[in-house]
CSV table of C-alpha atoms and ligand atoms in Angstrom, one decimal:
chain,number,residue,atom,x,y,z
A,1,MET,CA,-8.6,9.9,20.9
A,2,CYS,CA,-5.7,11.6,22.5
A,3,MET,CA,-2.0,11.3,21.8
A,4,TYR,CA,-1.5,8.8,24.6
A,5,ASP,CA,-3.9,6.5,22.8
A,6,VAL,CA,-2.1,6.7,19.5
A,7,ALA,CA,1.2,5.6,21.1
A,8,ARG,CA,-0.5,2.8,23.0
A,9,ASN,CA,-2.5,1.6,20.0
A,10,LEU,CA,0.6,1.7,17.8
A,11,HIS,CA,2.5,-0.5,20.2
A,12,GLU,CA,-0.3,-2.9,20.6
A,13,VAL,CA,-0.4,-3.4,16.8
A,14,LEU,CA,3.4,-3.6,16.5
A,15,GLY,CA,3.4,-6.2,19.3
A,16,LYS,CA,1.2,-8.5,17.2
A,17,LEU,CA,3.4,-8.4,14.0
A,18,PRO,CA,5.9,-11.1,13.5
A,19,ASP,CA,9.5,-10.2,12.5
A,20,GLY,CA,9.6,-9.1,8.9
A,21,VAL,CA,6.1,-7.7,8.7
A,22,LYS,CA,6.0,-4.0,8.1
A,23,LEU,CA,3.4,-1.7,9.5
A,24,VAL,CA,2.1,1.0,7.2
A,25,ALA,CA,0.3,3.4,9.5
A,26,ILE,CA,-2.6,4.7,7.5
A,27,SER,CA,-2.9,8.4,8.5
A,28,LYS,CA,-5.4,9.6,5.9
A,29,PHE,CA,-7.9,12.2,7.2
A,30,HIS,CA,-6.0,12.4,10.5
A,31,PRO,CA,-4.1,15.6,11.5
A,32,ASN,CA,-0.3,16.0,11.7
A,33,GLU,CA,-0.4,15.8,15.5
A,34,TYR,CA,-1.5,12.1,15.3
A,35,ILE,CA,1.3,11.3,12.8
A,36,GLU,CA,3.8,13.1,15.0
A,37,ALA,CA,2.6,11.1,18.0
A,38,ALA,CA,3.3,7.8,16.1
A,39,TYR,CA,6.6,9.2,14.8
A,40,ARG,CA,7.8,9.9,18.3
A,41,GLU,CA,7.2,6.3,19.1
A,42,GLY,CA,9.5,5.3,16.2
A,43,GLN,CA,7.0,4.7,13.4
A,44,ARG,CA,8.4,5.9,10.1
A,45,VAL,CA,6.1,4.4,7.4
A,46,PHE,CA,2.8,6.1,6.8
A,47,GLY,CA,0.1,5.7,4.1
A,48,GLU,CA,-2.1,8.3,2.5
A,49,SER,CA,-4.8,8.0,-0.2
A,50,GLN,CA,-5.2,11.5,-1.6
A,51,GLU,CA,-2.5,13.5,-3.3
A,52,GLN,CA,-3.4,16.9,-2.0
A,53,GLU,CA,-3.6,15.8,1.6
A,54,LEU,CA,-0.3,13.9,1.3
A,55,SER,CA,1.5,16.9,-0.3
A,56,ARG,CA,0.3,19.1,2.5
A,57,LYS,CA,1.5,16.7,5.1
A,58,VAL,CA,4.8,16.1,3.5
A,59,GLU,CA,5.7,19.8,3.6
A,60,SER,CA,5.2,20.0,7.3
A,61,LEU,CA,6.3,16.7,8.7
A,62,PRO,CA,9.8,15.1,9.2
A,63,LYS,CA,11.7,14.3,6.0
A,64,ASP,CA,12.6,10.8,7.0
A,65,ILE,CA,9.0,9.6,6.9
A,66,GLU,CA,8.5,6.9,4.2
A,67,TRP,CA,5.2,7.7,2.5
A,68,HIS,CA,3.2,5.0,0.8
A,69,PHE,CA,0.4,6.0,-1.6
A,70,ILE,CA,-2.4,3.6,-1.0
A,71,GLY,CA,-5.3,5.0,-2.9
A,72,HIS,CA,-6.4,5.0,-6.5
A,73,LEU,CA,-4.0,7.3,-8.2
A,74,GLN,CA,-4.9,9.3,-11.3
A,75,THR,CA,-2.2,9.5,-13.9
A,76,ASN,CA,-2.3,13.3,-13.8
A,77,LYS,CA,-1.4,13.3,-10.1
A,78,VAL,CA,1.7,11.1,-10.4
A,79,LYS,CA,4.0,14.1,-11.1
A,80,TYR,CA,3.2,15.7,-7.7
A,81,ILE,CA,4.3,12.7,-5.6
A,82,ALA,CA,7.1,11.3,-7.9
A,83,PRO,CA,9.9,13.4,-6.3
A,84,TYR,CA,9.5,11.7,-2.9
A,85,ILE,CA,7.0,8.9,-2.7
A,86,SER,CA,8.5,5.7,-1.2
A,87,MET,CA,6.0,3.2,-2.6
A,88,ILE,CA,2.9,3.4,-4.7
A,89,GLU,CA,0.8,0.5,-3.5
A,90,ALA,CA,-2.2,0.5,-5.8
A,91,VAL,CA,-1.0,0.3,-9.4
A,92,ASP,CA,-4.1,-0.8,-11.3
A,93,SER,CA,-3.2,-0.3,-15.0
A,94,LEU,CA,-0.3,-0.4,-17.4
A,95,LYS,CA,-1.0,3.3,-18.2
A,96,LEU,CA,-0.4,4.2,-14.6
A,97,LEU,CA,2.7,2.1,-14.4
A,98,LYS,CA,4.1,3.9,-17.5
A,99,GLU,CA,3.3,7.3,-16.1
A,100,ILE,CA,5.1,6.5,-12.8
A,101,ASN,CA,8.1,5.4,-14.9
A,102,ARG,CA,8.1,8.6,-16.9
A,103,GLN,CA,7.9,10.8,-13.8
A,104,ALA,CA,10.4,8.8,-11.8
A,105,ALA,CA,12.9,9.1,-14.7
A,106,LYS,CA,12.6,12.9,-14.5
A,107,HIS,CA,13.7,12.8,-10.9
A,108,ASP,CA,16.3,10.1,-11.6
A,109,ARG,CA,14.6,7.8,-9.2
A,110,ILE,CA,13.3,4.2,-9.3
A,111,ILE,CA,9.9,4.1,-7.6
A,112,ASN,CA,8.8,0.9,-5.9
A,113,VAL,CA,5.2,-0.1,-6.7
A,114,LEU,CA,2.8,-2.9,-5.9
A,115,LEU,CA,0.3,-4.3,-8.4
A,116,GLU,CA,-3.2,-4.1,-6.9
A,117,LEU,CA,-5.3,-7.2,-7.2
A,118,HIS,CA,-9.1,-7.2,-7.5
A,119,ILE,CA,-10.2,-10.3,-5.8
A,120,ALA,CA,-12.9,-9.0,-3.5
A,121,GLU,CA,-16.5,-9.3,-4.5
A,122,GLU,CA,-17.3,-5.6,-4.4
A,123,GLU,CA,-17.7,-4.2,-7.8
A,124,SER,CA,-16.4,-0.8,-6.9
A,125,LYS,CA,-12.9,-1.9,-6.1
A,126,TYR,CA,-10.0,-1.1,-8.5
A,127,GLY,CA,-7.2,-3.5,-9.4
A,128,PHE,CA,-6.2,-6.3,-11.8
A,129,THR,CA,-8.1,-9.6,-11.7
A,130,PRO,CA,-5.7,-12.5,-11.3
A,131,ASP,CA,-5.8,-13.1,-15.0
A,132,ALA,CA,-5.3,-9.5,-16.0
A,133,CYS,CA,-2.3,-9.4,-13.7
A,134,ARG,CA,-0.9,-12.5,-15.3
A,135,GLN,CA,-1.5,-11.0,-18.7
A,136,LEU,CA,0.3,-7.7,-17.8
A,137,LEU,CA,3.4,-9.6,-16.7
A,138,GLU,CA,3.2,-11.9,-19.7
A,139,ASP,CA,3.0,-9.1,-22.1
A,140,GLY,CA,6.4,-7.9,-20.8
A,141,GLU,CA,6.2,-4.2,-21.5
A,142,TRP,CA,6.9,-3.6,-17.8
A,143,ARG,CA,10.4,-5.0,-18.3
A,144,SER,CA,11.3,-1.9,-20.3
A,145,LEU,CA,10.2,0.5,-17.6
A,146,ALA,CA,13.6,1.1,-15.9
A,147,ASN,CA,12.4,3.6,-13.4
A,148,VAL,CA,9.7,1.5,-11.7
A,149,HIS,CA,10.3,-1.6,-9.7
A,150,ILE,CA,7.5,-4.0,-9.0
A,151,SER,CA,8.0,-5.0,-5.4
A,152,GLY,CA,4.9,-7.3,-5.0
A,153,LEU,CA,1.2,-7.4,-4.8
A,154,MET,CA,-1.5,-5.5,-2.8
A,155,MET,CA,-5.1,-6.2,-2.2
A,156,MET,CA,-8.1,-5.4,-0.1
A,157,ALA,CA,-10.3,-8.3,0.9
A,158,SER,CA,-14.1,-8.0,0.8
A,159,ASN,CA,-15.5,-5.9,3.6
A,160,VAL,CA,-17.5,-8.7,5.2
A,161,ASP,CA,-17.8,-10.4,8.6
A,162,ASP,CA,-17.2,-13.8,7.1
A,163,ASN,CA,-13.6,-14.6,8.1
A,164,GLY,CA,-13.7,-17.6,5.8
A,165,GLN,CA,-14.4,-15.4,2.9
A,166,ILE,CA,-11.6,-13.0,3.8
A,167,ARG,CA,-9.2,-15.9,4.3
A,168,LYS,CA,-10.1,-17.4,0.9
A,169,GLU,CA,-9.4,-14.1,-0.9
A,170,MET,CA,-6.1,-13.5,0.9
A,171,SER,CA,-4.9,-17.0,0.3
A,172,LEU,CA,-5.7,-16.6,-3.4
A,173,ALA,CA,-3.6,-13.5,-3.4
A,174,ALA,CA,-0.7,-15.3,-1.6
A,175,ASP,CA,-0.9,-18.2,-4.1
A,176,LEU,CA,-0.8,-15.8,-7.0
A,177,PHE,CA,2.2,-14.1,-5.5
A,178,ASP,CA,4.0,-17.5,-5.5
A,179,GLU,CA,3.1,-18.2,-9.0
A,180,LEU,CA,4.2,-14.8,-10.3
A,181,LYS,CA,7.3,-14.9,-8.2
A,182,ALA,CA,8.4,-18.2,-9.8
A,183,LYS,CA,7.5,-17.2,-13.3
A,184,TYR,CA,8.7,-13.6,-13.6
A,185,PHE,CA,10.6,-12.6,-10.5
A,186,ALA,CA,12.7,-15.6,-9.5
A,187,ASP,CA,15.8,-13.5,-10.0
A,188,ASP,CA,14.6,-10.5,-8.2
A,189,PRO,CA,14.8,-10.7,-4.4
A,190,GLY,CA,13.1,-7.3,-4.3
A,191,PHE,CA,9.8,-8.8,-5.5
A,192,LYS,CA,8.8,-9.8,-1.9
A,193,GLU,CA,5.9,-7.7,-0.6
A,194,ARG,CA,2.4,-9.0,0.0
A,195,SER,CA,0.3,-6.0,1.2
A,196,TRP,CA,-2.9,-7.2,2.8
A,197,GLY,CA,-4.6,-6.6,6.1
A,198,MET,CA,-6.4,-3.6,7.5
A,199,SER,CA,-7.7,-2.8,11.0
A,200,HIS,CA,-10.4,-5.4,10.9
A,201,ASP,CA,-8.6,-8.2,9.1
A,202,TYR,CA,-4.9,-7.9,9.6
A,203,ASP,CA,-4.8,-10.9,12.0
A,204,ILE,CA,-6.2,-13.0,9.1
A,205,ALA,CA,-3.7,-11.4,6.7
A,206,LEU,CA,-0.8,-12.5,8.9
A,207,GLU,CA,-2.1,-16.1,8.6
A,208,CYS,CA,-2.1,-15.6,4.9
A,209,ARG,CA,1.5,-14.5,4.7
A,210,SER,CA,1.1,-10.8,4.5
A,211,THR,CA,4.4,-8.9,4.7
A,212,MET,CA,2.9,-5.4,5.0
A,213,VAL,CA,-0.3,-4.5,6.9
A,214,ARG,CA,-2.0,-1.2,6.4
A,215,VAL,CA,-3.6,-0.2,9.6
A,216,GLY,CA,-5.4,3.1,10.3
A,217,THR,CA,-8.5,3.1,12.5
A,218,THR,CA,-7.0,0.7,15.2
A,219,ILE,CA,-4.1,3.2,15.7
A,220,PHE,CA,-5.6,6.6,15.1
A,221,GLY,CA,-9.3,6.0,15.8
A,222,PRO,CA,-12.3,6.7,13.5
A,223,ARG,CA,-11.7,9.1,10.6
A,224,VAL,CA,-13.7,12.3,10.4
A,225,TYR,CA,-14.4,12.8,6.7
B,1,LIG,C1,-8.1,3.4,4.5
B,1,LIG,C2,-7.3,2.2,4.0
B,1,LIG,C3,-6.7,1.3,4.9
B,1,LIG,C4,-6.8,1.4,6.4
B,1,LIG,O1,-8.1,1.0,6.8
B,1,LIG,P1,-8.4,0.9,8.4
B,1,LIG,O2,-9.7,0.1,8.4
B,1,LIG,O3,-8.6,2.3,8.9
B,1,LIG,O4,-7.3,0.2,9.0
B,1,LIG,C5,-6.0,0.3,4.3
B,1,LIG,N1,-5.8,0.1,3.0
B,1,LIG,C6,-6.4,1.0,2.1
B,1,LIG,C7,-6.2,0.8,0.7
B,1,LIG,C8,-7.2,2.0,2.6
B,1,LIG,O5,-7.7,2.9,1.7
């Protein structure tokens, strides 16, 4: 990879996205120079999955970057990112939602979050099953959390070659979005995001009404862990 590739790859991905679909450039494990190369091309939304790495990058990169936290977030780490995080994409428990609310209140902010769905077959993945997600919203405690705003749903499809399987999972997520929108967020135009699609499956995600794709490898190349 060189900087030229980052710029070219970025534009190639952007060129495939319909109007209204946001690109979250997933920069985890990539150095600042790569982020700066994308930034110079106009990209402003980046995603990271580890608090320490993110905090380091935030300090040294332009302040108008919108950072999305895309990984599993431990409640004890929320306080570090609460002052600046633009969106926390992978909220997978009420406990985490409440802690985000508490920390956001300290900074007099409202933090946008997505509820992470667990639809994929992999056991290891975090997130709410569709029923657990319905239950969370039905219970209603989230309504009292004035400093978090639920902006939509996020999911990762199974890591398989079977496009039919991926499409099935993403369609299920899109249908659930419609259901929850109608039942709990009909009055909130801000509940609008469907975050699915990564390097290998964002084309399918676009067919399944994604509004936000999280693409790393295709832009920045393979990660060196
Ligand atoms: C790493 C990661 C991505 C990006 O994956 P690529 O295959 O590199 O595009 C997207 N979403 C989540 C949640 C991730 O952890």
